[in-house]
Coordinates of C-alpha atoms and ligand atoms in Angstrom, one line a residue:
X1 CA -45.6 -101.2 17.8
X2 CA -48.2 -100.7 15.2
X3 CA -48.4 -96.7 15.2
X4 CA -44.5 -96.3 14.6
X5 CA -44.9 -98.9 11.7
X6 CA -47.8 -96.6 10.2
X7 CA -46.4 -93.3 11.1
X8 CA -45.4 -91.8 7.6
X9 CA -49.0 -93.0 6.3
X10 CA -50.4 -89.9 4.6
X11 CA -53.1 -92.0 2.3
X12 CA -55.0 -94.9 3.7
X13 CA -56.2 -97.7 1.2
X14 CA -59.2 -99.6 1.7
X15 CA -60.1 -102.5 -0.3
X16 CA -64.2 -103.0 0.0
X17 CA -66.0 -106.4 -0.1
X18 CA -65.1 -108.5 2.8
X19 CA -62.7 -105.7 4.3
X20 CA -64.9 -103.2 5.3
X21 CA -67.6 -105.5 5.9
X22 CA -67.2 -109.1 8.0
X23 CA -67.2 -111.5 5.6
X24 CA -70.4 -113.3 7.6
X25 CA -72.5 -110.9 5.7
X26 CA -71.9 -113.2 2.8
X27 CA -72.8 -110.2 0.2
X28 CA -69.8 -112.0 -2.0
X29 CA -72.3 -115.1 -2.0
X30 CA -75.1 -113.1 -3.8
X31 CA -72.8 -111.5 -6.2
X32 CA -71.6 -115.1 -7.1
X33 CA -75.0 -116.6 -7.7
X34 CA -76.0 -113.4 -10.5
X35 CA -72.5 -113.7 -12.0
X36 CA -73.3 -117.4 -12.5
X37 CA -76.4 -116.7 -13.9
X38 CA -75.1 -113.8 -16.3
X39 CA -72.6 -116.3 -17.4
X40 CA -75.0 -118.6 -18.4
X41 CA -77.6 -116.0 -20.1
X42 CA -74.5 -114.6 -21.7
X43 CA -72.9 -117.7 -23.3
X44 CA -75.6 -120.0 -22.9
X45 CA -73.9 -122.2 -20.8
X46 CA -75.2 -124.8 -17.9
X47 CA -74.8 -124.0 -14.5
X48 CA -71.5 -126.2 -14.0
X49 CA -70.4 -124.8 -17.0
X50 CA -70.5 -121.1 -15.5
X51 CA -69.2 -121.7 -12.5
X52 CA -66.1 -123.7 -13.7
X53 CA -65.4 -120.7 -16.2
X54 CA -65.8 -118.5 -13.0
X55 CA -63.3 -120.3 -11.2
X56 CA -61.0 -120.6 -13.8
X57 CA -61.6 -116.6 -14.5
X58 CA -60.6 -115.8 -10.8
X59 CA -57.4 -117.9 -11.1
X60 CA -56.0 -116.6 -14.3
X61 CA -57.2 -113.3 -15.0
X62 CA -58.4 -112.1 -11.1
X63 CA -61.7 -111.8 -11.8
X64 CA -64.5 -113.1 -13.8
X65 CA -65.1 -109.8 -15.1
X66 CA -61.7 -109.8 -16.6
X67 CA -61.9 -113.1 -18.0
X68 CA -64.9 -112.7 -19.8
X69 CA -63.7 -109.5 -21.3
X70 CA -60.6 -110.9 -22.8
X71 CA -62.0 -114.1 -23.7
X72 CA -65.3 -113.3 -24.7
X73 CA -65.3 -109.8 -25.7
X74 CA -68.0 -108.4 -22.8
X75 CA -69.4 -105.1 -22.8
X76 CA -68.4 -104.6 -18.6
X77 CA -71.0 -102.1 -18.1
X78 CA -74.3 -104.2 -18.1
X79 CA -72.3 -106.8 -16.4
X80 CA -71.4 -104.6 -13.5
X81 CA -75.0 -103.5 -13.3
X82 CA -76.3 -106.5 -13.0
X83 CA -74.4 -109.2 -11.0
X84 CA -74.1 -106.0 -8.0
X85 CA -77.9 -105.6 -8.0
X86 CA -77.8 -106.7 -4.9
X87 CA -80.2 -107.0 -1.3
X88 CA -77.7 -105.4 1.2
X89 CA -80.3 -105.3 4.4
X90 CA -77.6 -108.0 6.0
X91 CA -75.2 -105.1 5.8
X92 CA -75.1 -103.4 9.9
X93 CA -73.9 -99.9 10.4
X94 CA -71.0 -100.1 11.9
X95 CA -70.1 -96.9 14.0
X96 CA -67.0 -97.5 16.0
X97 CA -65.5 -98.6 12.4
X98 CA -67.0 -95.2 11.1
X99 CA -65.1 -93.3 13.8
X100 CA -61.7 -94.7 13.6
X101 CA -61.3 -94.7 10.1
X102 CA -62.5 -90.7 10.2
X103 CA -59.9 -90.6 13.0
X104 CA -56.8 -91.7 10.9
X105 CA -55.0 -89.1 9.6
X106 CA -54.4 -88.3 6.3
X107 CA -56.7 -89.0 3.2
X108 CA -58.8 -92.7 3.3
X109 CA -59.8 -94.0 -0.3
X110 CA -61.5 -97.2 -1.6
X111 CA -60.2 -99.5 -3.9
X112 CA -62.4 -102.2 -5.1
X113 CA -62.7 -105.1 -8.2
X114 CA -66.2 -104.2 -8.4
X115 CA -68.1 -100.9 -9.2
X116 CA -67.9 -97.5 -7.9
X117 CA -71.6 -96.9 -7.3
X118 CA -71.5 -100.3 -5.8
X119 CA -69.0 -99.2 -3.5
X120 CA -70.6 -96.2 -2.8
X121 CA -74.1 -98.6 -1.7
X122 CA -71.9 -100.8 0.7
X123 CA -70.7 -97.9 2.7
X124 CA -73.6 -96.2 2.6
X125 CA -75.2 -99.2 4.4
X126 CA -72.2 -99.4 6.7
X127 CA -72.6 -96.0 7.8
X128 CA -69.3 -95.2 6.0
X129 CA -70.0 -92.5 3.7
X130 CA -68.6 -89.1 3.2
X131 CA -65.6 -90.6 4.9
X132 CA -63.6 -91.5 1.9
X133 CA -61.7 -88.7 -0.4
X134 CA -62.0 -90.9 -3.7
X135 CA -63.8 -94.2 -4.5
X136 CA -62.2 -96.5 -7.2
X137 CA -64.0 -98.6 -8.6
X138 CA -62.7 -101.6 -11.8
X139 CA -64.1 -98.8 -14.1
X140 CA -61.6 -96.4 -12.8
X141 CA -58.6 -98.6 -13.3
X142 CA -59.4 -99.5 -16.7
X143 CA -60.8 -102.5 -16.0
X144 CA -57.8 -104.2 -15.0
X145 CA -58.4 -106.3 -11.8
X146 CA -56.6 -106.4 -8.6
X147 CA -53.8 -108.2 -8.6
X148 CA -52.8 -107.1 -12.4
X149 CA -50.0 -104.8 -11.7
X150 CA -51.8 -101.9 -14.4
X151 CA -54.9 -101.7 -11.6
X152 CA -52.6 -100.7 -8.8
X153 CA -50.4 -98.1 -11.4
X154 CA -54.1 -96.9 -12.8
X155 CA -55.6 -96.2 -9.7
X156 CA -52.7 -95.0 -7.6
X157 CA -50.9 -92.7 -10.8
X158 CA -54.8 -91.4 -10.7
X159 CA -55.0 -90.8 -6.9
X160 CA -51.3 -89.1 -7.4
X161 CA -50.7 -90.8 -3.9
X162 CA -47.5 -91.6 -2.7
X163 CA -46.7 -95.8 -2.3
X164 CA -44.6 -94.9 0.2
X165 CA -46.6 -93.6 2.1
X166 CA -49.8 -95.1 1.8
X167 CA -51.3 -98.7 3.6
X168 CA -53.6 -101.1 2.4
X169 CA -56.3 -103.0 4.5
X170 CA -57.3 -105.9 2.2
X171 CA -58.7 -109.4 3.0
X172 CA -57.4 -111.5 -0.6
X173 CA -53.5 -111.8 -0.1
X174 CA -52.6 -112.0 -3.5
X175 CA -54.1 -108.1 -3.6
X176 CA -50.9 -107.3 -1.0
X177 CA -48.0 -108.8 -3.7
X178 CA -48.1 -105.5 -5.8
X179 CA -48.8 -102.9 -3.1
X180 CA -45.5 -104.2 -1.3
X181 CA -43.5 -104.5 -3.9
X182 CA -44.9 -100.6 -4.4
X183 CA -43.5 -100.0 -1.1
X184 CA -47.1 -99.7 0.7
X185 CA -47.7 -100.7 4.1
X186 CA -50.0 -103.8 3.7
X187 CA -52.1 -105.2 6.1
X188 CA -54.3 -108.8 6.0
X189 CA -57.8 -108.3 7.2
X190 CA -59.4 -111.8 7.4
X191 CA -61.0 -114.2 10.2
X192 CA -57.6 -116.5 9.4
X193 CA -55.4 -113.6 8.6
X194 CA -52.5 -114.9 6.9
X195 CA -48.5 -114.7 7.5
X196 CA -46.8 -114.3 3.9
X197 CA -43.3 -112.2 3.1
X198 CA -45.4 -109.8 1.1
X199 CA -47.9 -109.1 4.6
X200 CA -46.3 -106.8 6.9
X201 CA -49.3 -107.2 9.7
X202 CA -52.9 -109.6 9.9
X203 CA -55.6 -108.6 11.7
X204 CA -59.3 -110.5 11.9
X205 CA -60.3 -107.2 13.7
X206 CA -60.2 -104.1 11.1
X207 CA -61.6 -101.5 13.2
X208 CA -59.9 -102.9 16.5
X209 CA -56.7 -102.7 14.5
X210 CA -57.3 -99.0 13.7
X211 CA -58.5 -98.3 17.2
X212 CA -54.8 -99.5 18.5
X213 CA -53.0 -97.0 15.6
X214 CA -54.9 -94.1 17.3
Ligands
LIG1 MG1 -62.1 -107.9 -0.9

Protein backbone atom coordinates (compact mmCIF):
# COMPACT_ATOMS: atom_id res chain seq x y z
CA UNK A 1 0.00 0.00 0.00
CA UNK A 2 2.73 2.30 0.99
CA UNK A 3 4.86 2.24 -2.43
CA UNK A 4 1.72 3.22 -4.62
CA UNK A 5 1.14 6.17 -1.98
CA UNK A 6 4.91 7.29 -2.57
CA UNK A 7 5.17 6.52 -6.27
CA UNK A 8 5.34 10.10 -7.85
CA UNK A 9 8.05 10.95 -5.00
CA UNK A 10 10.98 12.50 -7.00
CA UNK A 11 12.53 14.47 -3.76
CA UNK A 12 12.67 12.87 -0.38
CA UNK A 13 12.67 15.32 2.69
CA UNK A 14 14.34 14.51 5.82
CA UNK A 15 13.99 16.42 8.85
CA UNK A 16 17.21 15.69 11.23
CA UNK A 17 17.25 15.62 15.13
CA UNK A 18 15.11 12.82 16.37
CA UNK A 19 14.21 11.54 12.75
CA UNK A 20 17.22 10.30 11.49
CA UNK A 21 18.46 9.45 14.81
CA UNK A 22 16.16 7.46 17.62
CA UNK A 23 15.28 9.82 19.91
CA UNK A 24 16.94 7.48 22.91
CA UNK A 25 20.16 9.19 21.85
CA UNK A 26 18.90 12.08 23.70
CA UNK A 27 21.30 14.55 21.64
CA UNK A 28 18.12 17.08 21.87
CA UNK A 29 18.81 16.86 25.79
CA UNK A 30 22.36 18.29 25.39
CA UNK A 31 21.35 20.92 23.08
CA UNK A 32 18.76 22.03 25.67
CA UNK A 33 21.00 22.27 28.62
CA UNK A 34 23.72 24.84 26.40
CA UNK A 35 20.67 26.75 25.11
CA UNK A 36 19.64 27.23 28.69
CA UNK A 37 22.80 28.22 29.65
CA UNK A 38 23.26 30.78 26.62
CA UNK A 39 20.09 32.19 27.64
CA UNK A 40 21.14 32.85 30.89
CA UNK A 41 24.87 34.31 29.91
CA UNK A 42 23.00 36.22 27.32
CA UNK A 43 20.29 38.03 29.33
CA UNK A 44 21.46 37.27 32.61
CA UNK A 45 18.68 35.40 33.64
CA UNK A 46 18.37 32.48 36.45
CA UNK A 47 18.03 29.11 35.35
CA UNK A 48 14.07 28.99 35.75
CA UNK A 49 14.09 32.05 34.08
CA UNK A 50 15.77 30.51 30.84
CA UNK A 51 14.00 27.71 30.59
CA UNK A 52 10.54 29.24 30.91
CA UNK A 53 11.56 31.80 28.03
CA UNK A 54 12.58 28.60 26.19
CA UNK A 55 9.44 27.04 26.50
CA UNK A 56 7.56 29.95 25.81
CA UNK A 57 9.97 30.52 22.61
CA UNK A 58 9.11 26.95 21.23
CA UNK A 59 5.39 27.64 21.60
CA UNK A 60 5.14 30.87 19.94
CA UNK A 61 7.76 31.43 17.57
CA UNK A 62 8.95 27.41 16.98
CA UNK A 63 12.14 27.77 18.28
CA UNK A 64 14.14 29.39 20.81
CA UNK A 65 16.41 30.60 18.28
CA UNK A 66 13.53 32.52 16.76
CA UNK A 67 12.30 33.93 19.85
CA UNK A 68 15.33 35.36 20.97
CA UNK A 69 15.97 36.94 17.64
CA UNK A 70 12.69 38.78 17.50
CA UNK A 71 12.47 39.57 20.97
CA UNK A 72 15.88 40.15 21.87
CA UNK A 73 17.67 41.13 18.85
CA UNK A 74 20.34 37.94 18.72
CA UNK A 75 23.16 37.70 16.51
CA UNK A 76 22.09 33.72 15.44
CA UNK A 77 25.49 32.89 14.43
CA UNK A 78 27.35 32.50 17.82
CA UNK A 79 24.22 31.13 19.07
CA UNK A 80 24.18 28.24 16.59
CA UNK A 81 27.85 27.62 17.34
CA UNK A 82 27.51 27.28 20.61
CA UNK A 83 24.40 25.52 22.00
CA UNK A 84 25.25 22.55 18.90
CA UNK A 85 28.80 22.15 20.35
CA UNK A 86 27.92 19.02 21.11
CA UNK A 87 29.45 15.15 22.36
CA UNK A 88 27.75 12.98 19.71
CA UNK A 89 29.71 9.48 20.69
CA UNK A 90 25.92 8.20 21.73
CA UNK A 91 25.31 8.70 18.00
CA UNK A 92 25.54 4.56 16.26
CA UNK A 93 26.12 4.18 12.69
CA UNK A 94 23.31 3.08 11.37
CA UNK A 95 23.90 0.97 8.05
CA UNK A 96 20.62 -0.57 7.04
CA UNK A 97 19.20 3.15 7.43
CA UNK A 98 22.22 4.26 5.19
CA UNK A 99 21.25 1.72 2.56
CA UNK A 100 17.60 2.27 2.11
CA UNK A 101 17.60 5.84 2.08
CA UNK A 102 20.52 5.60 -0.87
CA UNK A 103 18.03 3.08 -2.28
CA UNK A 104 15.06 5.50 -2.71
CA UNK A 105 14.89 7.00 -5.78
CA UNK A 106 15.02 10.36 -6.58
CA UNK A 107 17.06 13.14 -4.80
CA UNK A 108 17.03 12.82 -0.53
CA UNK A 109 17.70 16.34 1.18
CA UNK A 110 17.82 17.46 4.93
CA UNK A 111 15.82 19.90 6.43
CA UNK A 112 16.53 20.90 9.92
CA UNK A 113 15.83 23.98 12.73
CA UNK A 114 19.28 23.79 13.61
CA UNK A 115 22.64 24.33 11.60
CA UNK A 116 23.92 23.01 8.51
CA UNK A 117 27.33 22.06 9.71
CA UNK A 118 25.52 20.61 12.60
CA UNK A 119 23.61 18.52 10.32
CA UNK A 120 26.40 17.59 8.40
CA UNK A 121 28.14 16.17 12.11
CA UNK A 122 24.99 14.07 12.90
CA UNK A 123 25.11 12.23 9.66
CA UNK A 124 28.46 11.97 9.62
CA UNK A 125 28.25 9.96 12.91
CA UNK A 126 25.25 8.07 11.59
CA UNK A 127 27.12 6.91 8.68
CA UNK A 128 24.76 9.00 6.47
CA UNK A 129 26.94 11.21 4.55
CA UNK A 130 27.34 11.80 0.90
CA UNK A 131 23.82 10.49 0.73
CA UNK A 132 21.96 13.72 0.77
CA UNK A 133 21.94 16.19 -2.55
CA UNK A 134 21.43 19.47 -0.29
CA UNK A 135 21.53 20.08 3.48
CA UNK A 136 19.31 22.91 4.83
CA UNK A 137 20.05 24.16 7.58
CA UNK A 138 17.81 27.49 9.79
CA UNK A 139 20.60 29.63 8.14
CA UNK A 140 19.40 28.62 4.76
CA UNK A 141 15.81 29.44 5.31
CA UNK A 142 16.45 32.78 6.58
CA UNK A 143 16.21 31.91 9.91
CA UNK A 144 12.64 31.33 9.87
CA UNK A 145 11.83 28.05 11.85
CA UNK A 146 9.87 25.06 10.94
CA UNK A 147 6.55 25.45 11.26
CA UNK A 148 6.64 29.25 9.98
CA UNK A 149 5.22 28.90 6.59
CA UNK A 150 8.43 31.28 5.08
CA UNK A 151 10.99 28.22 6.17
CA UNK A 152 9.07 25.65 4.11
CA UNK A 153 8.68 28.46 0.91
CA UNK A 154 12.64 29.43 1.63
CA UNK A 155 14.01 26.14 1.59
CA UNK A 156 11.80 24.41 -0.97
CA UNK A 157 11.67 27.73 -3.69
CA UNK A 158 15.69 27.23 -2.99
CA UNK A 159 15.70 23.37 -3.57
CA UNK A 160 13.37 24.28 -6.83
CA UNK A 161 11.63 20.89 -5.75
CA UNK A 162 8.35 20.11 -6.57
CA UNK A 163 5.64 19.83 -3.33
CA UNK A 164 3.97 17.54 -5.14
CA UNK A 165 6.14 15.42 -5.50
CA UNK A 166 8.22 15.41 -2.63
CA UNK A 167 7.67 13.42 1.16
CA UNK A 168 8.65 14.38 4.48
CA UNK A 169 9.85 12.04 7.32
CA UNK A 170 9.63 14.30 10.38
CA UNK A 171 9.12 13.38 14.08
CA UNK A 172 7.36 17.10 15.56
CA UNK A 173 3.74 16.99 13.88
CA UNK A 174 3.22 20.48 13.78
CA UNK A 175 6.36 20.40 11.07
CA UNK A 176 3.73 18.20 8.73
CA UNK A 177 0.76 21.23 8.83
CA UNK A 178 2.59 23.23 6.08
CA UNK A 179 4.09 20.43 4.00
CA UNK A 180 0.47 19.02 3.52
CA UNK A 181 -1.19 21.88 2.91
CA UNK A 182 1.94 22.11 0.18
CA UNK A 183 0.65 19.01 -1.17
CA UNK A 184 3.85 16.78 0.21
CA UNK A 185 3.51 13.34 1.22
CA UNK A 186 4.05 13.60 5.05
CA UNK A 187 5.01 10.93 7.21
CA UNK A 188 5.20 10.85 11.41
CA UNK A 189 8.37 9.31 12.54
CA UNK A 190 8.13 8.95 16.36
CA UNK A 191 8.04 6.01 19.14
CA UNK A 192 4.08 7.20 19.52
CA UNK A 193 3.66 8.22 15.99
CA UNK A 194 0.70 10.24 15.89
CA UNK A 195 -2.79 10.04 13.73
CA UNK A 196 -3.75 13.83 12.76
CA UNK A 197 -5.66 15.04 9.29
CA UNK A 198 -2.52 16.74 8.25
CA UNK A 199 -0.35 12.95 8.65
CA UNK A 200 -0.92 10.87 5.75
CA UNK A 201 1.24 7.76 7.47
CA UNK A 202 3.24 7.09 11.24
CA UNK A 203 5.83 5.06 11.56
CA UNK A 204 8.17 4.45 14.99
CA UNK A 205 10.47 2.50 12.47
CA UNK A 206 12.09 5.12 9.79
CA UNK A 207 14.35 2.84 8.16
CA UNK A 208 11.84 -0.22 8.35
CA UNK A 209 9.35 2.06 6.79
CA UNK A 210 11.69 2.81 3.79
CA UNK A 211 12.74 -0.82 3.66
CA UNK A 212 8.77 -1.69 2.88
CA UNK A 213 8.70 1.30 -0.05
CA UNK A 214 11.57 -0.65 -1.77
MG1 LIG B 1 13.18 16.79 14.64
Amino acid sequence: MPENAFSHVTTWVFDLDNTLYPPEARLFDQIEVRMTAWVMKALGVSQAEADRMRRDYWHDHGTTLSGLMRLHDVDPGPYLADVHEIDMSHLQRDPDLAAHIRDLPGRKIVFTNGSGPYAERVLEARGLSGLFAAIYGIEHAGFHPKPDRAAYDTVFGTDGLDPTRAAMFEDDPRNLIEPFAMGLRCVHVAPDPVEAPHVHHSTADLSGFLKALL
